Short mmCIF file of C-alpha atoms in Angstrom, two decimals:
data_model
loop_
_atom_site.label_atom_id
_atom_site.label_comp_id
_atom_site.label_asym_id
_atom_site.label_seq_id
_atom_site.Cartn_x
_atom_site.Cartn_y
_atom_site.Cartn_z
CA MET F 1 0.00 0.00 0.00
CA SER F 2 1.35 3.41 -0.98
CA HIS F 3 1.26 6.33 1.43
CA ASP F 4 1.18 9.99 0.59
CA LEU F 5 3.00 10.90 3.80
CA GLN F 6 5.68 9.09 5.81
CA ILE F 7 6.52 9.98 9.41
CA SER F 8 9.56 8.34 10.98
CA LEU F 9 9.74 8.38 14.77
CA LEU F 10 12.48 5.79 15.26
CA GLY F 11 15.47 8.02 15.84
CA GLU F 12 14.93 11.73 15.25
CA ILE F 13 11.53 12.65 13.85
CA ARG F 14 11.47 12.91 10.04
CA VAL F 15 8.67 13.63 7.57
CA ALA F 16 8.63 12.85 3.86
CA SER F 17 6.00 13.30 1.19
CA GLY F 18 6.26 11.02 -1.83
CA GLY F 19 9.74 10.07 -0.66
CA VAL F 20 10.89 13.72 -0.56
CA PRO F 21 11.95 14.98 2.91
CA ARG F 22 9.95 17.88 4.28
CA PRO F 23 11.67 20.52 6.49
CA LEU F 24 10.45 20.50 10.08
CA PRO F 25 10.10 23.51 12.40
CA ALA F 26 13.16 24.25 14.50
CA SER F 27 11.00 24.30 17.63
CA ARG F 28 11.30 21.06 19.62
CA LYS F 29 7.86 21.69 21.10
CA ALA F 30 6.29 21.86 17.64
CA ARG F 31 8.00 18.61 16.61
CA ALA F 32 6.97 16.97 19.90
CA LEU F 33 3.39 18.11 19.29
CA LEU F 34 3.41 16.50 15.84
CA ALA F 35 4.74 13.22 17.24
CA PHE F 36 2.17 13.20 20.03
CA LEU F 37 -0.77 13.86 17.70
CA ALA F 38 0.42 11.33 15.11
CA VAL F 39 1.04 8.46 17.54
CA THR F 40 -2.08 8.91 19.68
CA GLY F 41 -4.30 9.35 16.62
CA ARG F 42 -7.21 10.85 18.54
CA PRO F 43 -8.56 14.34 19.32
CA HIS F 44 -7.11 16.29 22.26
CA ARG F 45 -8.50 19.35 23.98
CA ARG F 46 -6.58 22.55 23.36
CA GLU F 47 -6.22 23.12 27.11
CA ARG F 48 -4.62 19.70 27.53
CA LEU F 49 -2.10 20.33 24.76
CA CYS F 50 -1.22 23.66 26.30
CA GLU F 51 -0.61 21.91 29.63
CA LEU F 52 1.61 19.32 27.95
CA PHE F 53 3.81 21.75 26.00
CA TRP F 54 3.24 25.39 27.01
CA ASP F 55 2.35 25.49 30.68
CA LEU F 56 3.68 29.05 31.04
CA PRO F 57 2.32 32.33 32.40
CA ASP F 58 2.31 33.96 28.94
CA ASP F 59 -0.24 33.12 26.25
CA PRO F 60 -0.01 29.30 25.77
CA LYS F 61 -2.90 29.22 23.28
CA ALA F 62 -1.04 31.63 21.00
CA SER F 63 2.01 29.34 21.16
CA LEU F 64 -0.16 26.37 20.25
CA ARG F 65 -1.65 28.23 17.26
CA TRP F 66 1.84 29.21 16.08
CA ALA F 67 3.05 25.58 16.28
CA LEU F 68 0.01 24.31 14.37
CA SER F 69 0.56 26.85 11.60
CA LYS F 70 4.16 25.66 11.23
CA LEU F 71 3.14 21.98 11.19
CA ARG F 72 0.42 22.49 8.59
CA ARG F 73 3.09 23.58 6.12
CA VAL F 74 4.79 20.23 6.66
CA VAL F 75 1.93 17.71 6.67
CA ASP F 76 -1.00 19.36 4.88
CA ALA F 77 -1.50 19.31 1.12
CA PRO F 78 -3.53 21.73 -0.99
CA ASP F 79 -6.33 19.17 -1.30
CA ARG F 80 -5.82 17.42 2.04
CA ARG F 81 -5.82 18.78 5.59
CA ARG F 82 -4.30 16.38 8.07
CA ILE F 83 -4.31 18.61 11.14
CA ILE F 84 -7.98 18.88 12.08
CA ALA F 85 -8.79 21.63 14.57
CA ASP F 86 -11.88 23.35 15.92
CA ARG F 87 -12.42 25.72 18.83
CA GLU F 88 -12.03 22.93 21.40
CA ARG F 89 -10.09 19.98 20.00
CA ILE F 90 -7.17 19.14 17.71
CA SER F 91 -6.40 15.83 16.01
CA PHE F 92 -4.19 14.38 13.27
CA ASP F 93 -5.75 12.45 10.38
CA THR F 94 -3.56 9.34 9.96
CA LYS F 95 -5.39 7.95 6.93
CA ASP F 96 -2.87 7.12 4.17
CA VAL F 97 -0.04 8.13 6.51
CA CYS F 98 2.73 5.64 7.29
CA ILE F 99 4.04 6.09 10.85
CA ASP F 100 6.94 3.68 11.21
CA ILE F 101 6.64 2.94 14.91
CA THR F 102 2.87 2.37 14.68
CA HIS F 103 3.27 0.16 11.62
CA LEU F 104 5.84 -2.06 13.36
CA HIS F 105 3.70 -2.42 16.50
CA ARG F 106 0.85 -3.72 14.33
CA ARG F 107 2.98 -5.84 12.03
CA LEU F 108 5.32 -7.54 14.47
CA PRO F 109 3.44 -9.05 17.39
CA GLN F 110 4.31 -12.58 18.51
CA GLN F 111 3.07 -14.83 15.72
CA ASP F 112 2.84 -18.59 15.19
CA THR F 113 4.22 -18.25 11.66
CA PRO F 114 7.55 -16.35 11.48
CA LEU F 115 7.73 -13.37 9.17
CA PRO F 116 10.21 -13.37 6.27
CA LEU F 117 13.82 -12.94 7.34
CA GLU F 118 14.32 -9.85 5.20
CA GLU F 119 11.40 -8.06 6.86
CA LEU F 120 12.56 -9.04 10.34
CA GLU F 121 16.12 -7.87 9.70
CA ALA F 122 14.88 -4.52 8.35
CA ALA F 123 12.63 -4.11 11.40
CA ALA F 124 15.51 -4.92 13.78
CA GLN F 125 17.66 -2.29 12.10
CA LYS F 126 14.93 0.35 12.46
CA LEU F 127 14.11 -0.53 16.06
CA ASP F 128 17.76 -0.38 17.09
CA ALA F 129 17.39 3.36 17.62
CA ILE F 130 16.08 5.69 20.30
CA PRO F 131 12.42 6.39 19.49
CA LEU F 132 11.57 10.10 19.33
CA GLU F 133 15.19 11.00 19.92
CA GLY F 134 15.88 14.57 20.94
CA LEU F 135 12.42 15.28 22.34
CA ASP F 136 13.26 14.76 26.02
CA GLY F 137 12.22 17.79 28.03
CA ALA F 138 10.22 19.27 25.16
CA GLY F 139 7.10 19.25 27.32
CA SER F 140 5.86 18.71 30.85
CA GLN F 141 6.46 15.69 33.08
CA ASP F 142 3.30 14.12 31.67
CA PHE F 143 4.77 14.33 28.19
CA ASP F 144 8.04 12.80 29.42
CA SER F 145 6.03 9.93 30.97
CA TRP F 146 4.25 9.37 27.67
CA LEU F 147 7.63 9.46 25.90
CA THR F 148 9.01 6.81 28.27
CA THR F 149 6.01 4.55 27.67
CA GLU F 150 6.41 4.81 23.89
CA ARG F 151 10.08 3.91 24.17
CA ASP F 152 9.28 0.93 26.39
CA ASP F 153 6.74 -0.31 23.85
CA ALA F 154 9.27 0.07 21.04
CA HIS F 155 11.85 -1.85 23.10
CA SER F 156 9.36 -4.70 23.64
CA THR F 157 8.71 -4.85 19.91
CA TYR F 158 12.47 -4.87 19.29
CA ALA F 159 12.89 -7.83 21.68
CA ALA F 160 10.06 -9.69 19.92
CA VAL F 161 11.76 -9.15 16.55
CA LEU F 162 15.10 -10.41 17.90
CA LYS F 163 13.40 -13.51 19.29
CA GLN F 164 11.86 -14.28 15.91
CA LEU F 165 15.24 -13.80 14.24
CA ALA F 166 17.04 -15.98 16.80
CA THR F 167 14.52 -18.82 16.51
CA HIS F 168 13.67 -18.50 12.80
CA PRO F 169 14.09 -21.85 11.03
CA GLU F 170 15.85 -20.17 8.08
CA THR F 171 18.33 -18.12 10.12
CA ASP F 172 21.97 -18.74 9.23
CA PRO F 173 23.81 -20.37 12.19
CA VAL F 174 26.44 -17.60 12.28
CA LEU F 175 23.83 -14.83 12.24
CA GLY F 176 21.79 -16.84 14.72
CA ARG F 177 24.50 -16.37 17.35
CA LYS F 178 24.39 -12.62 16.75
CA TRP F 179 20.60 -12.45 17.10
CA ARG F 180 20.64 -14.61 20.24
CA ARG F 181 23.27 -12.35 21.81
CA LEU F 182 21.24 -9.21 20.99
CA TRP F 183 18.04 -10.85 22.20
CA ARG F 184 19.67 -11.76 25.50
CA GLN F 185 20.87 -8.18 25.96
CA ALA F 186 17.47 -6.69 25.06
CA ASP F 187 15.29 -9.10 27.05
CA PRO F 188 17.25 -11.22 29.57
CA TYR F 189 14.09 -12.49 31.29
CA GLY F 190 12.50 -13.60 28.03
CA TRP F 191 15.75 -15.22 27.00
CA GLU F 192 16.00 -17.20 30.26
CA ALA F 193 12.36 -18.29 30.00
CA HIS F 194 12.99 -19.54 26.47
CA LYS F 195 16.08 -21.47 27.63
CA ARG F 196 14.07 -23.14 30.41
CA GLU F 197 11.37 -24.15 27.93
CA GLU F 198 13.96 -25.62 25.58
CA SER F 199 15.67 -27.49 28.43
CA ALA F 200 12.33 -28.92 29.59
CA LYS F 201 11.78 -30.39 26.13
CA THR F 202 15.04 -32.37 26.33
CA VAL F 203 14.64 -33.68 29.91
CA PRO F 204 13.46 -37.37 29.94
CA PRO F 205 10.18 -38.07 31.74
CA PRO F 206 10.50 -39.25 35.36
CA ALA F 207 10.59 -42.99 36.03
CA PRO F 208 7.28 -44.48 37.22
CA VAL F 209 6.90 -44.74 40.99
CA LYS F 210 7.07 -48.32 42.26
CA GLU F 211 3.91 -49.31 44.09
CA ARG F 212 4.19 -50.51 47.71
CA ASP F 213 4.13 -54.27 48.20
CA PRO F 214 0.56 -55.11 49.31
CA ARG F 215 1.97 -57.97 51.39
CA ALA F 216 3.79 -55.55 53.69
CA ARG F 217 3.66 -56.96 57.21
CA THR F 218 2.56 -55.13 60.31
CA ARG F 219 3.84 -54.93 63.83
CA ALA F 220 2.09 -54.19 67.10
CA SER F 221 2.55 -50.88 68.85
CA ASP F 222 2.57 -50.33 72.63
CA GLY F 223 -1.20 -49.89 72.54
CA GLU F 224 -3.44 -52.89 72.89
CA GLY F 225 -4.87 -53.79 69.50
CA PHE F 226 -3.10 -50.76 67.93
CA LYS F 227 -1.37 -51.83 64.66
CA ALA F 228 1.07 -49.78 62.56
CA PRO F 229 2.03 -51.03 59.05
CA VAL F 230 5.72 -51.30 58.28
CA SER F 231 7.63 -52.03 55.09
CA GLY F 232 9.40 -55.27 54.37
CA ALA F 233 12.59 -53.78 55.85
CA GLY F 234 10.83 -53.16 59.18
CA VAL F 235 10.78 -49.34 58.84
CA ALA F 236 7.47 -47.55 59.29
CA PRO F 237 6.40 -45.76 56.07
CA ALA F 238 5.83 -42.03 55.96
CA THR F 239 2.55 -41.14 57.64
CA THR F 240 -0.28 -39.18 56.11
CA PRO F 241 -2.98 -37.09 57.84
CA ALA F 242 -5.62 -39.73 57.05
CA ARG F 243 -3.46 -42.54 58.46
CA ASP F 244 -2.64 -40.54 61.61
CA ALA F 245 -6.34 -39.88 62.21
CA ARG F 246 -7.10 -43.60 61.83
CA TYR F 247 -4.40 -44.56 64.34
CA LYS F 248 -5.67 -42.03 66.87
CA ALA F 249 -9.23 -43.33 66.52
CA GLN F 250 -8.03 -46.89 67.14
CA ALA F 251 -6.10 -45.73 70.21
CA LEU F 252 -9.15 -43.93 71.64
CA ARG F 253 -11.27 -47.05 71.22
CA THR F 254 -8.78 -49.19 73.18
CA GLN F 255 -8.10 -46.82 76.08
CA ARG F 256 -9.56 -47.56 79.56
CA ILE F 257 -10.92 -44.86 81.87
CA GLY F 258 -10.47 -45.18 85.66
CA PHE F 259 -11.01 -43.12 88.80
CA CYS F 260 -9.09 -42.86 92.05
CA GLU F 261 -8.98 -40.80 95.23
CA VAL F 262 -5.74 -39.30 96.57
CA ARG F 263 -4.79 -38.59 100.17
CA ASP F 264 -6.48 -35.19 100.34
CA SER F 265 -9.75 -36.83 99.15
CA THR F 266 -9.41 -35.29 95.67
CA LYS F 267 -10.94 -37.54 92.99
CA ILE F 268 -8.92 -37.94 89.77
CA ALA F 269 -9.94 -39.50 86.45
CA TYR F 270 -7.25 -41.22 84.36
CA ALA F 271 -6.94 -43.16 81.10
CA THR F 272 -4.65 -46.09 80.24
CA LEU F 273 -3.49 -47.61 76.96
CA GLY F 274 -1.76 -50.91 76.39
CA SER F 275 -0.77 -53.22 79.24
CA GLY F 276 1.49 -53.14 82.29
CA PRO F 277 1.34 -51.91 85.87
CA LEU F 278 -0.06 -48.48 86.64
CA CYS F 279 2.46 -45.77 87.45
#
C-alpha cells in the first residue's frame, strides 16, 4: 500500500512526502506536538495540549496556534488537511499516513508463523534506535512519561523481533548467534524463560513410581490392639494425615478410663493404653 506521507519516529523525527523529505520547524515543542498527535491518533482538547507543552504564564494558546501553523506547512497538502482543529479539539488524520513505529507495532506481534527474514532484519535495524530522539524535556512531566512509555513499547517490539530472528528456522547459524546475543541483551528475562522451555523439552520423563508391596507386614505398637504397618525392611512408612487420624481413633477405642482418690480426698480421672502396671 502506498502512502502519501511518511513519518519516521524511530530516531529523530522525520517527515517525507512522496519520498521527498519535508523541512520541520526548528522548535522542539512543535516537533513533539506533531509526534504526540500522530502516535495517539485521537482528538485532544486545546487546554490539555497547552498543559503538555506550554504550561507558562504567557499566552499558551497563542504558542499552540503558532506551532500548528508551522506543522500544517509540513503535513498538509492543498487538497488534504491532516491537522484537524476546531475551537475545542485538535487531532491528526492518519489515513494514508505511514508512521513507522505504529506500523511495526501492528505488524510484528508474537506470531505462530515467522515473518520473512528480510522483513525481520529490516525491522531490527529500524528498532535499534532511540524512538523520538531529541524530544526529552520538550514538554511537561506528563509528556516525558508518555515518551518513556512509547520507548518501552518500542523496546518490547524490538525484543520480539530479535526472538523471531534468533529462533527463525531459516536463520543462518552464524547470524543466529548474533541475534541470540542481541536478544539476551534486550530481554534477559524472556531469553532465560525460552532457555528453560527448551531445556524442559530435552529432559526425559521421570521414572514411574514403584507401588508398595501389598503384602507388607505389620507390627504391634505399645497400645493394645493398635497396629502400625511397616515395610518389608521393618521401617514404618511415611505417615499421612488420614493414616494418623485412623491410628488415633483406634487408640481412643482401646483406652480404659479409671477413677481414684488421693490422700487429700481429691478424685482424679485417668486413662490407660496398652498393658502393664499403673504408674
